[in-house]
Coordinates of C-alpha atoms and ligand atoms in Angstrom, one line a residue:
X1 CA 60.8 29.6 101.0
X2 CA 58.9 26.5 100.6
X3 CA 58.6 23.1 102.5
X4 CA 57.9 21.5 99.3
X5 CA 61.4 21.1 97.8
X6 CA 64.6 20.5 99.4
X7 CA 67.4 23.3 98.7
X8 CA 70.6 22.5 96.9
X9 CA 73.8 24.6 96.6
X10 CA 75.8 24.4 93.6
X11 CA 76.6 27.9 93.8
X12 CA 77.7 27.7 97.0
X13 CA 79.7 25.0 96.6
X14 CA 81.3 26.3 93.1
X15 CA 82.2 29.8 95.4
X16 CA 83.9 27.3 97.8
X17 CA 85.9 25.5 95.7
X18 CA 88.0 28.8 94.4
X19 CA 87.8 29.9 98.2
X20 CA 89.8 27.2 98.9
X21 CA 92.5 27.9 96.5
X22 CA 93.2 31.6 97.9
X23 CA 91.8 31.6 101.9
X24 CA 93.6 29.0 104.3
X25 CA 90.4 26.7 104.5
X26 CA 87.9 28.4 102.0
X27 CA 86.1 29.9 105.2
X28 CA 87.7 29.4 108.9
X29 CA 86.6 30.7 112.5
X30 CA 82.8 29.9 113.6
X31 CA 81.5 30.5 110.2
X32 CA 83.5 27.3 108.6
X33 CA 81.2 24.7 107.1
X34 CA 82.9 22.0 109.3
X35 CA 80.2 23.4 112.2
X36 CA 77.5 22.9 110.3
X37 CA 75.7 19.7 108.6
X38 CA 77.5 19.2 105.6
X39 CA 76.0 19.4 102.7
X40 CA 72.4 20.7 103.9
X41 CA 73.9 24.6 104.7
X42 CA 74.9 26.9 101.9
X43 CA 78.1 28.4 102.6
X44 CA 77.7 32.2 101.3
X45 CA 75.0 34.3 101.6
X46 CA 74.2 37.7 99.6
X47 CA 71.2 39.1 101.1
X48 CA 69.4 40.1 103.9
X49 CA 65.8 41.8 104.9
X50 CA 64.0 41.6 107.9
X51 CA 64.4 38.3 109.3
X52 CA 65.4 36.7 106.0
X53 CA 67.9 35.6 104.4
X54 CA 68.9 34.3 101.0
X55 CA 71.9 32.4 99.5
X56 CA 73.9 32.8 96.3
X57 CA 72.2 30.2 95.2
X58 CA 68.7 32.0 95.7
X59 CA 67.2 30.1 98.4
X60 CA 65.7 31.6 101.3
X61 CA 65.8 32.1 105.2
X62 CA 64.2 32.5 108.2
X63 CA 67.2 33.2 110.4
X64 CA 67.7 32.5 113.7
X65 CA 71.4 33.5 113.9
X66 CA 71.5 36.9 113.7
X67 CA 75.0 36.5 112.0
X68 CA 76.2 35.1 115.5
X69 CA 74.3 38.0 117.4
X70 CA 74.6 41.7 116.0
X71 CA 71.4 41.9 113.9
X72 CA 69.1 42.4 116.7
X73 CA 66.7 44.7 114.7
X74 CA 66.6 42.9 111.7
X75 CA 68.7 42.9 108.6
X76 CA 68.9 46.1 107.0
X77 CA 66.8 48.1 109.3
X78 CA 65.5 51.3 107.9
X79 CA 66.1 53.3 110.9
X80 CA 69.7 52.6 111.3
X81 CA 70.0 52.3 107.6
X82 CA 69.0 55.9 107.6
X83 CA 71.6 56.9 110.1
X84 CA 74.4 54.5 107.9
X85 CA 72.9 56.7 105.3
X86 CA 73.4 60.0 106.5
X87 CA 76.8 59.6 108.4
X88 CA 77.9 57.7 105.4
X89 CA 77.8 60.9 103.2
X90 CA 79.5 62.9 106.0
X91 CA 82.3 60.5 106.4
X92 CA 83.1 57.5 108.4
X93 CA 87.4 57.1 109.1
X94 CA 89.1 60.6 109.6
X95 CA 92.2 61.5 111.7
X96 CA 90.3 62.1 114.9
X97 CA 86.9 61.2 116.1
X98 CA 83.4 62.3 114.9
X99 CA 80.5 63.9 117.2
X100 CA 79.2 60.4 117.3
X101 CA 82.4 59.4 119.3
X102 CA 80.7 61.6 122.3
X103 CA 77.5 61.2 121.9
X104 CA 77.3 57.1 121.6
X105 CA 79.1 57.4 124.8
X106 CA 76.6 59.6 126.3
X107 CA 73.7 57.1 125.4
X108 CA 75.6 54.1 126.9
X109 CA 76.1 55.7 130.0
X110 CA 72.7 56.7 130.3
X111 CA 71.4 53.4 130.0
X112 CA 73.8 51.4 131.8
X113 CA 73.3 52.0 135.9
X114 CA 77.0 50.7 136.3
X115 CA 78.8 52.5 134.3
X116 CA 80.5 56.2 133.7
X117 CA 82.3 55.9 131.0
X118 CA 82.9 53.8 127.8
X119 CA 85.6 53.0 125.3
X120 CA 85.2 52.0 121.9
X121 CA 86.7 49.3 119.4
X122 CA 85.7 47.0 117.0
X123 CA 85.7 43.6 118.0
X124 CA 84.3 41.9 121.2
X125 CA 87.8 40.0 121.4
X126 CA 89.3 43.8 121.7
X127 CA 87.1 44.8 124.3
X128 CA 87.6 41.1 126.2
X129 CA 91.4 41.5 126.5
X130 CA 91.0 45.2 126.9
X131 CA 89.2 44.6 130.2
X132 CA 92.2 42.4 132.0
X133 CA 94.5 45.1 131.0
X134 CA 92.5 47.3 133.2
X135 CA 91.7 45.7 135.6
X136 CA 95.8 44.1 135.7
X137 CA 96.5 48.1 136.0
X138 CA 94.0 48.8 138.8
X139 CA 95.2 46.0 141.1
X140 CA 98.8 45.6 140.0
X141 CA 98.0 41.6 139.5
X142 CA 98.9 39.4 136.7
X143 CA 96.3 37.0 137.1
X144 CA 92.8 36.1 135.9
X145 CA 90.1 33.8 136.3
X146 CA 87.4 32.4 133.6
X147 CA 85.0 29.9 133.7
X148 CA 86.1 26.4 131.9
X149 CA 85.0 26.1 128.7
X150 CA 83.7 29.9 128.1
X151 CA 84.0 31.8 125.2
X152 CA 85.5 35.1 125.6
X153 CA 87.4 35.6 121.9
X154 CA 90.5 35.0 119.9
X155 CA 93.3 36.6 121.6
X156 CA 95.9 34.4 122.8
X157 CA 94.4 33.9 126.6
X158 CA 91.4 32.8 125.7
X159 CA 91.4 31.3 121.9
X160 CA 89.8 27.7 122.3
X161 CA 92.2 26.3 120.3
X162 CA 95.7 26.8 121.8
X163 CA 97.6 25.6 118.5
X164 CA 100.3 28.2 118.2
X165 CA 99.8 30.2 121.0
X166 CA 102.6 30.5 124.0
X167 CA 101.8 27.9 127.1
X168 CA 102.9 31.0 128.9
X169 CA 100.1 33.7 127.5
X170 CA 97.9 31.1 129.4
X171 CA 99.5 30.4 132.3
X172 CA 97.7 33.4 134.3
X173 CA 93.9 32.2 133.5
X174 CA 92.4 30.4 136.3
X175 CA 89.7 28.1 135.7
X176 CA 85.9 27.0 137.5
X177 CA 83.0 25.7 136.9
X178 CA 79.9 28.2 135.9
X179 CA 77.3 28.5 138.5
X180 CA 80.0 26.6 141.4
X181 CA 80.4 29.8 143.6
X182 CA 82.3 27.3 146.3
X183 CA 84.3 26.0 143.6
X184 CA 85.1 29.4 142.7
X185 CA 85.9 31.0 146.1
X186 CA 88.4 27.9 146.0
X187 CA 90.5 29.1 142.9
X188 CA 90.6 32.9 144.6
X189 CA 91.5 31.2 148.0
X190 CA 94.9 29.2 146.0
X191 CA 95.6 32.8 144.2
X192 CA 95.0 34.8 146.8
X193 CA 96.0 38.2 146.1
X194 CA 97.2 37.4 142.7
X195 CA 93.9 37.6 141.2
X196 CA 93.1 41.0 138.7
X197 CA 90.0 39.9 137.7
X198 CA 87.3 37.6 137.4
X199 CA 85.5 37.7 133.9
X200 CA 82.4 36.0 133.2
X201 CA 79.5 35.8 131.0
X202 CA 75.9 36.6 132.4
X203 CA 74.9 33.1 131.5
X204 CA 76.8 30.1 130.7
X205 CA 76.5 30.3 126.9
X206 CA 79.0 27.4 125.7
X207 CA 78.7 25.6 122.6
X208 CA 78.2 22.0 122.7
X209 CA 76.6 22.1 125.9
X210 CA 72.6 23.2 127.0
X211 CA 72.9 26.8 128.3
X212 CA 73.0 27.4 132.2
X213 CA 71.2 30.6 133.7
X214 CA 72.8 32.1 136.9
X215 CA 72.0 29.8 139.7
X216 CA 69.7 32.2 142.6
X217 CA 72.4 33.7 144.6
X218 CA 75.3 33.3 142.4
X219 CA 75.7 36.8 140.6
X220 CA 75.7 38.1 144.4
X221 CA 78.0 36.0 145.1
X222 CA 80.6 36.4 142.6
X223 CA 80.1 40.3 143.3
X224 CA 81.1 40.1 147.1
X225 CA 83.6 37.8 146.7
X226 CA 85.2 40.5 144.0
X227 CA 84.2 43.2 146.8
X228 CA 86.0 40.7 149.1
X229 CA 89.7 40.0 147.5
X230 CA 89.5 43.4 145.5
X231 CA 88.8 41.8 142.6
X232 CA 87.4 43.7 139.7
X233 CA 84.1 42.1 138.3
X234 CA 84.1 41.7 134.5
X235 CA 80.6 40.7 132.9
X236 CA 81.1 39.3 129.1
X237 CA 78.1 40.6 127.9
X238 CA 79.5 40.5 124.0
X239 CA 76.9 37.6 123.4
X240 CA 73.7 38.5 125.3
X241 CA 74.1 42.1 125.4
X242 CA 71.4 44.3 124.3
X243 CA 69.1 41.2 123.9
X244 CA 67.8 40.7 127.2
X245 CA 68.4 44.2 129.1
X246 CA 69.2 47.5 127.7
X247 CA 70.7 48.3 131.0
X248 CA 73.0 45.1 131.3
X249 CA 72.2 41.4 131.3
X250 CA 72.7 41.1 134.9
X251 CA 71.2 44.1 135.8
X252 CA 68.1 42.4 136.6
X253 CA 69.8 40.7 139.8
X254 CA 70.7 43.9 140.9
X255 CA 74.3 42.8 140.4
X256 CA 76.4 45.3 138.6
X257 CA 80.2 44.7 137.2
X258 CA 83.0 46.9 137.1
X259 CA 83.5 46.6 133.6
X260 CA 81.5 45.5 131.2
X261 CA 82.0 44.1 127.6
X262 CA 79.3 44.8 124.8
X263 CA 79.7 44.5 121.1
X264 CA 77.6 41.9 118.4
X265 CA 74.4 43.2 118.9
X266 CA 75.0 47.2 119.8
X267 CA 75.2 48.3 116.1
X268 CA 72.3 46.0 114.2
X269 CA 75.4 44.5 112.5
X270 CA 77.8 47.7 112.3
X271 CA 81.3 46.6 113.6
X272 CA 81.4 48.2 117.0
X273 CA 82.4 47.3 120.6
X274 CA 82.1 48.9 123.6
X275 CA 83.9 48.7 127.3
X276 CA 82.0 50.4 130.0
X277 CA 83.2 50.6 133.6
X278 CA 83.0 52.1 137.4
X279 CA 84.6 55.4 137.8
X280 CA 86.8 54.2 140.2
X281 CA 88.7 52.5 136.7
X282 CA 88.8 55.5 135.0
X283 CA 92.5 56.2 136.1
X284 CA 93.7 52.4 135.2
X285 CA 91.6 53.2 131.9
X286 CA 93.3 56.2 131.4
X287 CA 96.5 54.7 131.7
X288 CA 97.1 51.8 129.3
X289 CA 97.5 52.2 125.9
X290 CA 94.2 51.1 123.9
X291 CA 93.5 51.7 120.2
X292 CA 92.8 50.7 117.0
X293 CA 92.8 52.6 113.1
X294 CA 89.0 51.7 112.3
X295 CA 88.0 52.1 116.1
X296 CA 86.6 55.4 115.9
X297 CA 84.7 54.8 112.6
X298 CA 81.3 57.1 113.1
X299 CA 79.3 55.0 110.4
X300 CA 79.1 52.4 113.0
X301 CA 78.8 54.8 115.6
X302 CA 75.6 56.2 114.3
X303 CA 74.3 52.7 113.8
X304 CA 74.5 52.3 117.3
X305 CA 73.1 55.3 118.3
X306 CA 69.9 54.0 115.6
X307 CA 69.8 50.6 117.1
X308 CA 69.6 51.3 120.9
X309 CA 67.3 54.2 120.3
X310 CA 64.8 51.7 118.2
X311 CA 65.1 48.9 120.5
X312 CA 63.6 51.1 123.4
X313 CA 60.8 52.3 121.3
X314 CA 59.8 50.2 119.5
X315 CA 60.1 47.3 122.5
X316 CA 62.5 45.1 121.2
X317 CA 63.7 43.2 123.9
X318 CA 60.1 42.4 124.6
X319 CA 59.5 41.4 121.4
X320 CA 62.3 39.0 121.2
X321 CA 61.3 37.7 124.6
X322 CA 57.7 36.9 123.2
X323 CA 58.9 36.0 120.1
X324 CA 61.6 33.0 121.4
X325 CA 58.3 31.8 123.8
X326 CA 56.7 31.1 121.5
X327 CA 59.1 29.3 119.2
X328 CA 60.2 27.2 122.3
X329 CA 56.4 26.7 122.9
X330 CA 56.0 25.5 119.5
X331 CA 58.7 23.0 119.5
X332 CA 58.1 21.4 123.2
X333 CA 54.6 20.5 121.5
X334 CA 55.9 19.4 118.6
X335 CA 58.8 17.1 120.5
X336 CA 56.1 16.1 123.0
X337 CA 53.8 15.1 120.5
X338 CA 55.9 12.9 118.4
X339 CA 57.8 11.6 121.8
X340 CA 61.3 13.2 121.2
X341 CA 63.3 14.0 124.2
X342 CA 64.8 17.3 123.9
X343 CA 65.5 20.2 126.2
X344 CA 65.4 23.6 125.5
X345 CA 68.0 26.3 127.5
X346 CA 68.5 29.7 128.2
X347 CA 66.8 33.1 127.8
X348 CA 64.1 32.8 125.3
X349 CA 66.1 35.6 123.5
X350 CA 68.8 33.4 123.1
X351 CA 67.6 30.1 122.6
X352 CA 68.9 26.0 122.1
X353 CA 67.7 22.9 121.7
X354 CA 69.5 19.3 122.4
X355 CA 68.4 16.3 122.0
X356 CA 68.2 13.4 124.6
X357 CA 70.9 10.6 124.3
X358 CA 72.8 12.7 121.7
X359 CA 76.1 13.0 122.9
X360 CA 77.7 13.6 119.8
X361 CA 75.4 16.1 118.7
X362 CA 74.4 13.7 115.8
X363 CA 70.4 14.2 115.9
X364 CA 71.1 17.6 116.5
X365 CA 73.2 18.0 112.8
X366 CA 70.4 16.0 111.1
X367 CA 67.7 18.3 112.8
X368 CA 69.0 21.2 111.7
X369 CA 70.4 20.5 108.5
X370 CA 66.7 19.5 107.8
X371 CA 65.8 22.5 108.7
X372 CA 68.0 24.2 106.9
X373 CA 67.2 22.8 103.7
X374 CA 63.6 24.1 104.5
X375 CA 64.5 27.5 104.5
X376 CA 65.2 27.8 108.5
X377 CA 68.6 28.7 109.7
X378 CA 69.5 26.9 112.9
X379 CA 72.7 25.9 114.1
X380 CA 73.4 22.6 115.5
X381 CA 75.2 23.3 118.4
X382 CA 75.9 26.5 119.0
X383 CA 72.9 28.8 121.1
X384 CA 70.6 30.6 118.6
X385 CA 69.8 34.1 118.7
X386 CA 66.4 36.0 118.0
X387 CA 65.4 39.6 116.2
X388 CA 63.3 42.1 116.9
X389 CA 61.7 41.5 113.4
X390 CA 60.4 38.3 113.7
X391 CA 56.6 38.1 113.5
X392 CA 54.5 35.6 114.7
X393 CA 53.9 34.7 111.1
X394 CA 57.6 33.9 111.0
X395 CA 57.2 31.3 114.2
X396 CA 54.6 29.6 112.7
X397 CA 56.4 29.3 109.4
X398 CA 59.6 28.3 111.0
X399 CA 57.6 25.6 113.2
X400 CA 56.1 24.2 110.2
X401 CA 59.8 23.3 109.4
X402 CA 61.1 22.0 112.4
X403 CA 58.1 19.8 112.3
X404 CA 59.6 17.8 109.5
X405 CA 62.8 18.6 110.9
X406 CA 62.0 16.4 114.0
X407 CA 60.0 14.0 112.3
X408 CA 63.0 12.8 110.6
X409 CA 65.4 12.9 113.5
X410 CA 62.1 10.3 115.2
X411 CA 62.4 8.4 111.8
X412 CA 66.0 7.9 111.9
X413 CA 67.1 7.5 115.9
X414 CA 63.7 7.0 117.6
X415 CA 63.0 9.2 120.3
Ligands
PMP501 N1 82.7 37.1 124.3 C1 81.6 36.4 124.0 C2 80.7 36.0 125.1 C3 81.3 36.0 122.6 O1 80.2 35.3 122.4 C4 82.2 36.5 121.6 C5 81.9 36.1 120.2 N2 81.2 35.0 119.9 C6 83.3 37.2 122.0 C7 83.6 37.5 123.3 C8 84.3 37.6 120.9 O2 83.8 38.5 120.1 P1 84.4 38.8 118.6 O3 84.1 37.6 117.8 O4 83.7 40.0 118.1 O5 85.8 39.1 118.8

C-alpha cells in the first residue's frame, strides 16, 4: 500500500465484463459496484490477512469492512484456521449433525444471560424470518412490527426492494420510528392484540443515514411494553453481534430479548447463524418446521467455537473499541483542522462518517473512493465495521489516507 500512486483496476474490470455475460448484473445484492464510487473500488478481491486485503489486480487494503461484518478476528485467523483445519479433515456436511452441533450450542448459552437454547442456520436472513415464525407460534398472531427503514434481510417481509414480492407477504409488518417509544406504543395500541412480535436491531444501523444509539430508557421501554401486550422481544443482533458484547448488544442495558438473532461475525467469516431464545419459546421452537441442507455444517461450527473462544481471550471487543477511538479521534482532528463538517455515529466498533450538507451522499462517494484508491476500504454509505487485528500502526496508516481523502472532498465542495 502506498499513498504515492493512485490504484487502477483493469483486472477487475476485465473479470466484470465476462461477469456480466453469465450473472444477472455481473455482481448484485450489497456487494454490486453501483454502491460504491465507480471507478475508484475494485470489484473482486482474492486475498486476505490480518486486516488486509488485496485485489486481483494486486493492490492492497486496509479494510474496514470486515466483508459486511463476519471477520471480526481478522482474515484468516490462525486460531480458527486451525479448528477449519482440523474439522475440515474430519468432515464438514454428513447426514446428521457433528459433536460441534452440541457443543457450539453449549458455548452460546453460556455466554448469552438470556438465552437457553439456540438453533442453527446459515444466513442472518434465516435466522430473521425464523424468529417471527416463533414467535407467530407462541402467541397465535399474524402480525409484526419493525422499525422504518431497518435492515433485517432478503426474505419477502423485509427485502428493501419490494419488486416481485406479494403486497400481501407485507401487509402484516408494522412500521415506527427507531428510538420513538410513544410512537411505537401507538402502532401496538392500533394492533392491539394482533401483534407477535416486535423485532429490532440494538442500534439504529441504516444505510444512508448517521447511526442512532438507543435513546436512555428506550430498550426498557420496548421490553415492558412486550411484557405489557405479550409481545415477544426480538433483538436483530445479525450486524452488531459479537462486536460490542459477547453476551448480547443490549445486554449492557440490562435489557434482554426473547429471541435473539446472531450470525456475520459469530464464525470470523464461516457461514453460520444462530437463534437464541427464553425457555418459555422452547415449545413454539420446537414446533415449527426449521431447516436447511448446509445448516449443520461442523466446519463452520468449529470456527465459531475458535472465534468466540479467541475474542474473550485475547480481548477483542476491547480492542475493537480502542481501536475505532482512535480512528474516529483521528479523523475529528483531521475534519476539524481543515474545517470539514462531518459527524461521526455509532459504537466505535461499528463506525460512520457523513458529511455536513451532503444530502446525496456526494462528498461522501468522493471521500471514500479517495480512499479507496489509497489502499483503505471504506464504504460511502453504509456503517463500517472494525477487527480485532487492527493495530495502531494500521490507524495511523489508514489516517494518513483519509487525510488526502478529506483534503480533496475541502478542494472540491468546501467545507
Ligand atoms: N439483519 C441485519 C441487522 C443485518 O445487518 C443483516 C445483513 N446485513 C441481516 C439481518 C441479513 O443477514 P444475511 O445477509 O446474512 O441474510
Amino acid at each position: 500500500m502506498t499513498t504515492a500512486h493512485l490504484y487502477t483496476f483493469t483486472g477487475s474490470e476485465a473479470l466484470m465484463a465476462r461477469a456480466r455475460k453469465v450473472i444477472p448484473s455481473g455482481i448484485y445484492g450489497h456487494q454490486s459496484p453501483s454502491f460504491l464510487t465507480l471507478g475508484s473500488y475494485p470489484s473482486f478481491l482474492t486475498r486476505g490477512e490480518g486486516c488486509r486485503i488485496w485485489d486481483v489486480d494486486g493492490n492492497e487494503y486496509i479494510d474496514f469492512m470486515c466483508s459486511y461484518g463476519p471477520i471480526v478476528l481478522g482474515h484468516r485467523h490462525p486460531k480458527v484456521e486451525e479448528a477449519v483445519r482440523v474439522q475440515q479433515a474430519r468432515v464438514d456436511c454428513q447426514n446428521l449433525p457433528s459433536e460441534k452441533w452440541v457443543e457450539l450450542a453449549e458455548l452460546l448459552v453460556s455466554i448469552t444471560p438470556a438465552a437457553d437454547w439456540t438453533v442453527f442456520a446459515k444466513n442472518g436472513s434465516d435466522i430473521t424470518t425464523w424468529a417471527l415464525t416463533v414467535a407467530r407460534a407462541h402467541t397465535g398472531r399474524e402480525k409484526v412490527i419493525a422499525a422504518a427503514n431497518a435492515y433485517h434481510g432478503t426474505h419477502g417481509w423485509c427485502a428493501p426492494n419490494p419488486t416481485g414480492i406479494p403486497a400481501g407477504e407485507r401487509a402484516l409488518v408494522k412500521n415506527f420510528q427507531f428510538n420513538d417509544l410513544e410512537g411505537l406504543k401507538q402502532v401496538v395500541a392500533e394492533n392491539k392484540g394482533e401483534v407477535a412480535a416486535i423485532i429490532i436491531s440494538p442500534f439504529r444501523h441504516d444505510f444512508f443515514h448517521d447511526q442512532e444509539m438507543p435513546d436512555p430508557g428506550f430498550p426498557e421501554g420496548v421490553r415492558a411494553l412486550c411484557d405489557q401486550e405479550g409481545i415477544v422481544l426480538v433483538l436483530d443482533d445479525v450486524r452488531a453481534g459479537f462486536r460490542l458484547n459477547l453476551g448480547g448488544s443490549w445486554e449492557p442495558y440490562g435489557v434482554r430479548p426473547d429471541l435473539t438473532c446472531y450470525s456475520k461475525a459469530i464464525a470470523n467469516g464461516y457461514p453460520l447463524a444462530a437463534g437464541l431464545g427464553r425457555e418459555e419459546l422452547r415449545p413454539a421452537a420446537e414446533s415449527i418446521f426449521f431447516t436447511g441442507t448446509f445448516w449443520a455444517g461442523a466446519v463452520a461450527m468449529a470456527a465459531g467455537m475458535a472465534t468466540i473462544n479467541t475474542l474473550r481471550e485475547e480481548g477483542g471487543i476491547e480492542q475493537m473499541r480502542a481501536m475505532g477511538q482512535r480512528l474516529r479521534d483521528g479523523l475529528e482532528q483531521q475534519a476539524c483542522s481543515l474545517g470539514i463538517s462531518i459527524t461521526q455515529s455509532g459504537p466505535p466498533a461499528i463506525p460512520f462518517l457523513t458529511f455536513g450538507n451532503d444530502a446525496t451522499f456526494e462528498k461522501s462517494r468522493v471521500f471514500a473512493g479517495e480512499a479507496a484508491r489509497r489502499g483503505v476500504f471504506l464504504h460511502p454509505h453504509h456503517n463500517w465495521f472494525m477487527m480485532a487485528a487492527h493495530t495502531e500502526r494500521d490507524i495511523d496508516q489508514a489516517l494518513a489516507v483519509t487525510e488526502e481523502a478529506f483534503k480533496i472532498v475541502k478542494a472540491q465542495f468546501g467545507g
